[in-house]
Coordinates of C-alpha atoms and ligand atoms in Angstrom, one line a residue:
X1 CA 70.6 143.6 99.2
X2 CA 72.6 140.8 96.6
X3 CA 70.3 140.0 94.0
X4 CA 70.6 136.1 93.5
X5 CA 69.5 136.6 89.5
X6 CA 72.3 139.0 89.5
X7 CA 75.1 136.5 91.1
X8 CA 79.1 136.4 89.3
X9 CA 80.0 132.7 87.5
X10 CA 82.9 133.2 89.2
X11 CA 81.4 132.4 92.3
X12 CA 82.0 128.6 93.5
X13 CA 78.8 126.6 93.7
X14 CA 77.2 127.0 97.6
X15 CA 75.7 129.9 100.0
X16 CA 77.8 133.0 100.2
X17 CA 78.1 134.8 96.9
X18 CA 78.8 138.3 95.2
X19 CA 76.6 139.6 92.5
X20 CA 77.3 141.9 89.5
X21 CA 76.9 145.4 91.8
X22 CA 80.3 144.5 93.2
X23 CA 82.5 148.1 92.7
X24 CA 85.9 145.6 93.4
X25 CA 86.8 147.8 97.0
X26 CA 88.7 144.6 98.2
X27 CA 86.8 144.9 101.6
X28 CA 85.3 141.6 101.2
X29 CA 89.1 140.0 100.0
X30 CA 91.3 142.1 103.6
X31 CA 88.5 141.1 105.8
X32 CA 87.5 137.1 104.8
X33 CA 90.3 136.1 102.6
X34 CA 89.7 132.3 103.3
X35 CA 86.2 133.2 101.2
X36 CA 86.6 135.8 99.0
X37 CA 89.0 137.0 96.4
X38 CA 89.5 139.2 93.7
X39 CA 89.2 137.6 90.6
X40 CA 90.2 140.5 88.5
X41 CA 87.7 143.4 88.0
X42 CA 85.8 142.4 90.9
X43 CA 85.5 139.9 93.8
X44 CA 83.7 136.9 94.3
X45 CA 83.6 133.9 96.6
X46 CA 86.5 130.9 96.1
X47 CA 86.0 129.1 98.9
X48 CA 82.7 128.5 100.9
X49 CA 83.2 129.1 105.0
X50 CA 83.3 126.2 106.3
X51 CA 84.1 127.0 110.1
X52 CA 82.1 129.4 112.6
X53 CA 84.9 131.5 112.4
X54 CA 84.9 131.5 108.7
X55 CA 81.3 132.1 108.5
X56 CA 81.3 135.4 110.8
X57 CA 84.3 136.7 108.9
X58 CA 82.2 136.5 105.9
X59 CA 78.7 138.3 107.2
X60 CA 81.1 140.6 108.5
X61 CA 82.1 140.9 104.9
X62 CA 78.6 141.2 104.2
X63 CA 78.0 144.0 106.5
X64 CA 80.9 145.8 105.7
X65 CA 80.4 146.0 101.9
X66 CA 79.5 149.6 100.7
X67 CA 77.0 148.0 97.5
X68 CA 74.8 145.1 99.3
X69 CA 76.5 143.2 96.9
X70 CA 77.2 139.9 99.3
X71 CA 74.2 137.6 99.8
X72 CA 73.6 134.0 101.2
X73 CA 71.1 131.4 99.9
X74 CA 70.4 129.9 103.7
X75 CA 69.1 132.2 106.6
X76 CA 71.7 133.5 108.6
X77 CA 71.8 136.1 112.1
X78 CA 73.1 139.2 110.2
X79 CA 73.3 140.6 113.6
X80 CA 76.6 138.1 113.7
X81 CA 78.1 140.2 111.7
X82 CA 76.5 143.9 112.6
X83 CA 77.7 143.6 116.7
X84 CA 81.0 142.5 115.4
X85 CA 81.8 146.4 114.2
X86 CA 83.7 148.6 115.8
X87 CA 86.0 145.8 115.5
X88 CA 88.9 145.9 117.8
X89 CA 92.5 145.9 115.8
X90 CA 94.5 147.0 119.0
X91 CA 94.4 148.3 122.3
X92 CA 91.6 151.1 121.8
X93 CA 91.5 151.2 118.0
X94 CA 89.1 149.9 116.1
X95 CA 88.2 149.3 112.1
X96 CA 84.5 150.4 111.7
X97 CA 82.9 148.2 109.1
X98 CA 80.0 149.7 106.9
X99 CA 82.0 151.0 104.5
X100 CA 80.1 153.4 102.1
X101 CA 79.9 153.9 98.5
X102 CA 80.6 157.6 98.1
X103 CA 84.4 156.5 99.3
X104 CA 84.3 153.6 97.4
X105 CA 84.7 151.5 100.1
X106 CA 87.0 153.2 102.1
X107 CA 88.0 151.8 105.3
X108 CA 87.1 153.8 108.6
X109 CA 88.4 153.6 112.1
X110 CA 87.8 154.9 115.7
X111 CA 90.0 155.2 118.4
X112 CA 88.2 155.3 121.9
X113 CA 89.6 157.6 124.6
X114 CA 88.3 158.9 127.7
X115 CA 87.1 162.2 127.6
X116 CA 89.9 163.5 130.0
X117 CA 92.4 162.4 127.4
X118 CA 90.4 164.1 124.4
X119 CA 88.2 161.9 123.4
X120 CA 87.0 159.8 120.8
X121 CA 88.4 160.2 117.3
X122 CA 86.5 159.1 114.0
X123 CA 89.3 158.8 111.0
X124 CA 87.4 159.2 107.8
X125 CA 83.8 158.5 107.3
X126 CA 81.5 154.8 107.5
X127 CA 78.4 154.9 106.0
X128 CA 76.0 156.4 108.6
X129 CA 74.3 153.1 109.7
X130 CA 71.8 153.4 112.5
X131 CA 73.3 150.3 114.2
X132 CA 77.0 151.3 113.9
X133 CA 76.1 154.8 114.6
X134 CA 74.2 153.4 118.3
X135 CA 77.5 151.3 119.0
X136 CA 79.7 154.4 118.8
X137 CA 77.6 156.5 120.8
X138 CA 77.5 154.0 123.6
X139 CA 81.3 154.1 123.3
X140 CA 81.6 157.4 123.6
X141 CA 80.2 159.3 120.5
X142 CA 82.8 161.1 118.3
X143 CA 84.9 164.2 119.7
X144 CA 87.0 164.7 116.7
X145 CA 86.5 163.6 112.7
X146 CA 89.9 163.8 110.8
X147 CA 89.2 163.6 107.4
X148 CA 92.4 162.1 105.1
X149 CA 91.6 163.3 102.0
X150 CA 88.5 164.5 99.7
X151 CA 87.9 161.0 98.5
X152 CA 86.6 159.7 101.7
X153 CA 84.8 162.1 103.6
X154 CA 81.3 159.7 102.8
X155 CA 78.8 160.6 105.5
X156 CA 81.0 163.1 107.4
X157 CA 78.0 165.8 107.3
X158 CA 75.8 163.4 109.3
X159 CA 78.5 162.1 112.1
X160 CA 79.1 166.0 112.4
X161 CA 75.1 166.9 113.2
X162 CA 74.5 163.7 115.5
X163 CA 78.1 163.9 117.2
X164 CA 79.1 167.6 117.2
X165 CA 82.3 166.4 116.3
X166 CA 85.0 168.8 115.4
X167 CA 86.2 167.7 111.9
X168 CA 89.6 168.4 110.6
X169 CA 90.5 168.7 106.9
X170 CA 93.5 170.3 104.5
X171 CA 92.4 173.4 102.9
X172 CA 93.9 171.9 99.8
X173 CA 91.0 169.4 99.6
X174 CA 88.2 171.7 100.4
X175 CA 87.8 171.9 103.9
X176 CA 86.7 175.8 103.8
X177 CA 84.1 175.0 100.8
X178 CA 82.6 172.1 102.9
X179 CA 82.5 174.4 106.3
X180 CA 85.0 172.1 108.5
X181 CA 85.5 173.3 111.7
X182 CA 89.4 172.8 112.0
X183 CA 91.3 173.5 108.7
X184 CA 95.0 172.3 108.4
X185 CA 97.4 174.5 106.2
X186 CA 100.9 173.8 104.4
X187 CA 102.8 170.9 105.1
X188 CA 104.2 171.1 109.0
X189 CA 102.9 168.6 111.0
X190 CA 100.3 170.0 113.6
X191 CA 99.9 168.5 116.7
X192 CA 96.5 168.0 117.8
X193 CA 97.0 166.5 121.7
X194 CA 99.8 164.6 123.3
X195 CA 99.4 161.7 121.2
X196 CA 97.9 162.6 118.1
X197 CA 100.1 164.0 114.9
X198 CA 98.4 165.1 111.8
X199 CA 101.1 164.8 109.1
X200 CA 100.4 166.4 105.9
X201 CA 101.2 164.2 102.8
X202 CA 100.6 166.2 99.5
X203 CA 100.4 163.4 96.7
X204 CA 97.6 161.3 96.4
X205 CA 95.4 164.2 96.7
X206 CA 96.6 167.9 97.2
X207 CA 95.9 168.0 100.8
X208 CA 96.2 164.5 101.8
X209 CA 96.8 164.1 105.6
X210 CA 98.0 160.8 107.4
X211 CA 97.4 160.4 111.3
X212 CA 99.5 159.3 113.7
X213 CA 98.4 158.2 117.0
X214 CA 100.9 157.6 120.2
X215 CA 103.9 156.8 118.0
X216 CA 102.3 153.3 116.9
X217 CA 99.2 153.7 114.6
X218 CA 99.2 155.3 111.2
X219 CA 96.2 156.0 109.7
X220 CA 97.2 156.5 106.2
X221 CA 94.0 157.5 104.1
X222 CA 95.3 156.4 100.3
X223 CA 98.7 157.4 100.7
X224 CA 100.6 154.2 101.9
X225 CA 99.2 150.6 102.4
X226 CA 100.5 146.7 102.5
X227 CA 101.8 145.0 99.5
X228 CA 100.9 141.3 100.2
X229 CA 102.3 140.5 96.8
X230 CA 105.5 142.1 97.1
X231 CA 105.6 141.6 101.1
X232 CA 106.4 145.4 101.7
X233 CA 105.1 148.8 101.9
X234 CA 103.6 150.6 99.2
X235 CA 102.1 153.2 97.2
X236 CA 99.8 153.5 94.2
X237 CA 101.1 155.3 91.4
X238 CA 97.8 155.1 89.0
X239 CA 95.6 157.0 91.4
X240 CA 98.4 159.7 92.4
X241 CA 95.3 162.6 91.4
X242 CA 97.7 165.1 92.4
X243 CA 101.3 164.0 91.8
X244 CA 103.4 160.5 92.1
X245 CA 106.9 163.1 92.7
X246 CA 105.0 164.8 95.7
X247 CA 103.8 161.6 96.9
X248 CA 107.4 160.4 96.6
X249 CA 108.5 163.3 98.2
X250 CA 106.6 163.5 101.0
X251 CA 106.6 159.8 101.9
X252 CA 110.3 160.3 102.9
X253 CA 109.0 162.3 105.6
X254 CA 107.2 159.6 107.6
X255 CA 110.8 158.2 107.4
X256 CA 111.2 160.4 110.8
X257 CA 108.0 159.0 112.7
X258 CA 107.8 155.9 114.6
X259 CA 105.1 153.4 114.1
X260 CA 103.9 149.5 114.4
X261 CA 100.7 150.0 112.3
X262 CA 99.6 151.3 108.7
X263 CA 95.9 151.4 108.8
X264 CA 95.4 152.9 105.2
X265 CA 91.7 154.0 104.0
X266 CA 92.5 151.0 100.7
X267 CA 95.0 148.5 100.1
X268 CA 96.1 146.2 103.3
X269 CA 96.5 146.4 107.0
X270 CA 100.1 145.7 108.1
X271 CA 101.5 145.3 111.6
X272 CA 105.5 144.8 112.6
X273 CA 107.9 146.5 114.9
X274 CA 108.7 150.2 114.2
X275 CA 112.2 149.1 113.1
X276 CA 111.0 147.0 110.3
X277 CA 108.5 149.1 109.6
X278 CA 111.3 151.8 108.8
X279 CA 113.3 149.4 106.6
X280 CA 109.4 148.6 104.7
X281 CA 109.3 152.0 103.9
X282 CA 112.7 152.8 102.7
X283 CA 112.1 149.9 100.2
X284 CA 108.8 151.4 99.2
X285 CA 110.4 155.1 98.9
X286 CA 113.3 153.5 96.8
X287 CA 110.5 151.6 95.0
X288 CA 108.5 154.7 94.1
X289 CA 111.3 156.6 92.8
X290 CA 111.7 153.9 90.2
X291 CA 108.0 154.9 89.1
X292 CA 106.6 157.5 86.7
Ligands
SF4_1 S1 83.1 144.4 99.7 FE1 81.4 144.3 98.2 S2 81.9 145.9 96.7 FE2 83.8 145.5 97.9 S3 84.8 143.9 96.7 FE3 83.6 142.8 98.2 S4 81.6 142.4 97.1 FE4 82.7 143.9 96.0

């Protein structure tokens, strides 16, 4: 809950605001940028809604941020902004909302699937919130988990005992030590069903993994995202844990995949058509190898 006592200066005058708990995850910035923005170590409000649409974009801002650190001065129907998560991106995937703390934010997502064509899958972890956790049972529940990367696992434990989910995780990130039921090795892609590719790309973390789902979404944990500033794809070099020339390296690899969406864990959403999408990451590959 926002603590009014507690709210930034750098919030304009009005109802919505951030307080000083903010941990800067950017959620509130990607999902209500007519309202929020980073303002450097953290984010705060720039522009009051002013439009319905405005004003559900930011309680789902509200919802979605892993710290409680977004409150209102007027009464509003939170439940506006709770029943808008899963939110549809596309066809049958959806970005989950609730992000949690323990993966600083990290965005989740779920693609829904009949059961006769495997089921629902849960990539990385929201924060285990009885109301998001009803609205995915009652679309289905959660047949498989795939866990990106060590960092943003969250609440994966709890979606495993309510779902009886079969998780997936590299054994370079710990997947034996935490007790996950399917454990990727090396650096070949597996194939888990007709449509889904698990790609492993060593870099960010050791055993960082990006999904691929029919040829068109990427879910790319922290391994590649949107640069709105520089209007391509990108990586981030100051939180390569494991190495920046491995991340280089196998970013190259995705250069023989086909996809229309990035849906990446931080950093920015970005849709095009698979053959700009190719051209965005050659520029980021030639980008990175410019970087230390
Ligand atoms: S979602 Fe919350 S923690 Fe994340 S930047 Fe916005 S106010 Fe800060």
């Amino acid at each position: 809950m926002a603590n009014l006592l507690e709210r930034l200066p750098e919030n304009v005058p009005g109802d919505f605001f951030v307080d000083s708990t903010c941990i800067d995850c950017d959620t509130c910035s990607q999902l209500a940028p007519a309202s929020f923005h980073d303002h450097g170590e953290q984010c705060s409000v720039y522009q009051q809604p002013e439009t319905e649409a405005e004003t559900r974009l930011a309680l789902m801002a509200l919802v979605a941020c892993p710290t409680g650190s977004i409150g209102t001065n007027e009464k509003h129907d939170v439940h506006i902004g709770i029943d808008a998560f899963p939110s549809l991106i596309e066809d049958n995937v959806y970005f989950c909302g609730f992000t949690a703390e323990s993966s600083f934010g990290a965005w989740s997502y779920l693609v829904v699937r009949p059961e006769n064509e495997g089921g629902n899958v849960l990539i990385d972890s929201p924060r285990f919130a009885t109301q998001l956790v009803k609205r995915i049972e009652r679309m289905g529940g959660v047949r498989r988990m795939f866990l990106t990367h060590r960092d943003d696992i969250a609440d994966h434990e709890r979606f495993f005992a309510k779902f009886g989910c079969e998780r997936i995780m590299h054994a370079a990130d710990g997947g034996r030590r935490l007790r996950i039921e399917r454990i990727i090795e090396g650096e070949e892609e597996v194939r888990l069903d007709d449509d889904l590719v698990v790609i492993p790309t060593p870099g960010h973390t050791r055993g960082h993994m990006l999904l691929l789902y029919k040829n068109k979404f990427l879910f790319t944990g922290d391994h590649l995202a949107w640069s709105p500033e520089r209007q391509t794809l990108t990586a981030f070099p100051s939180v390569a844990w494991y190495s920046w020339a491995e991340q280089t390296r196998s970013m190259a690899k995705l250069l023989d995949y086909d996809f229309q969406w990035v849906l990446p864990g931080h950093g920015d959403i970005h849709h095009d058509d698979a053959a700009n999408m190719h051209n965005y990451l050659e520029s980021c590959i030639a980008w990175m190898k410019t970087r230390r």
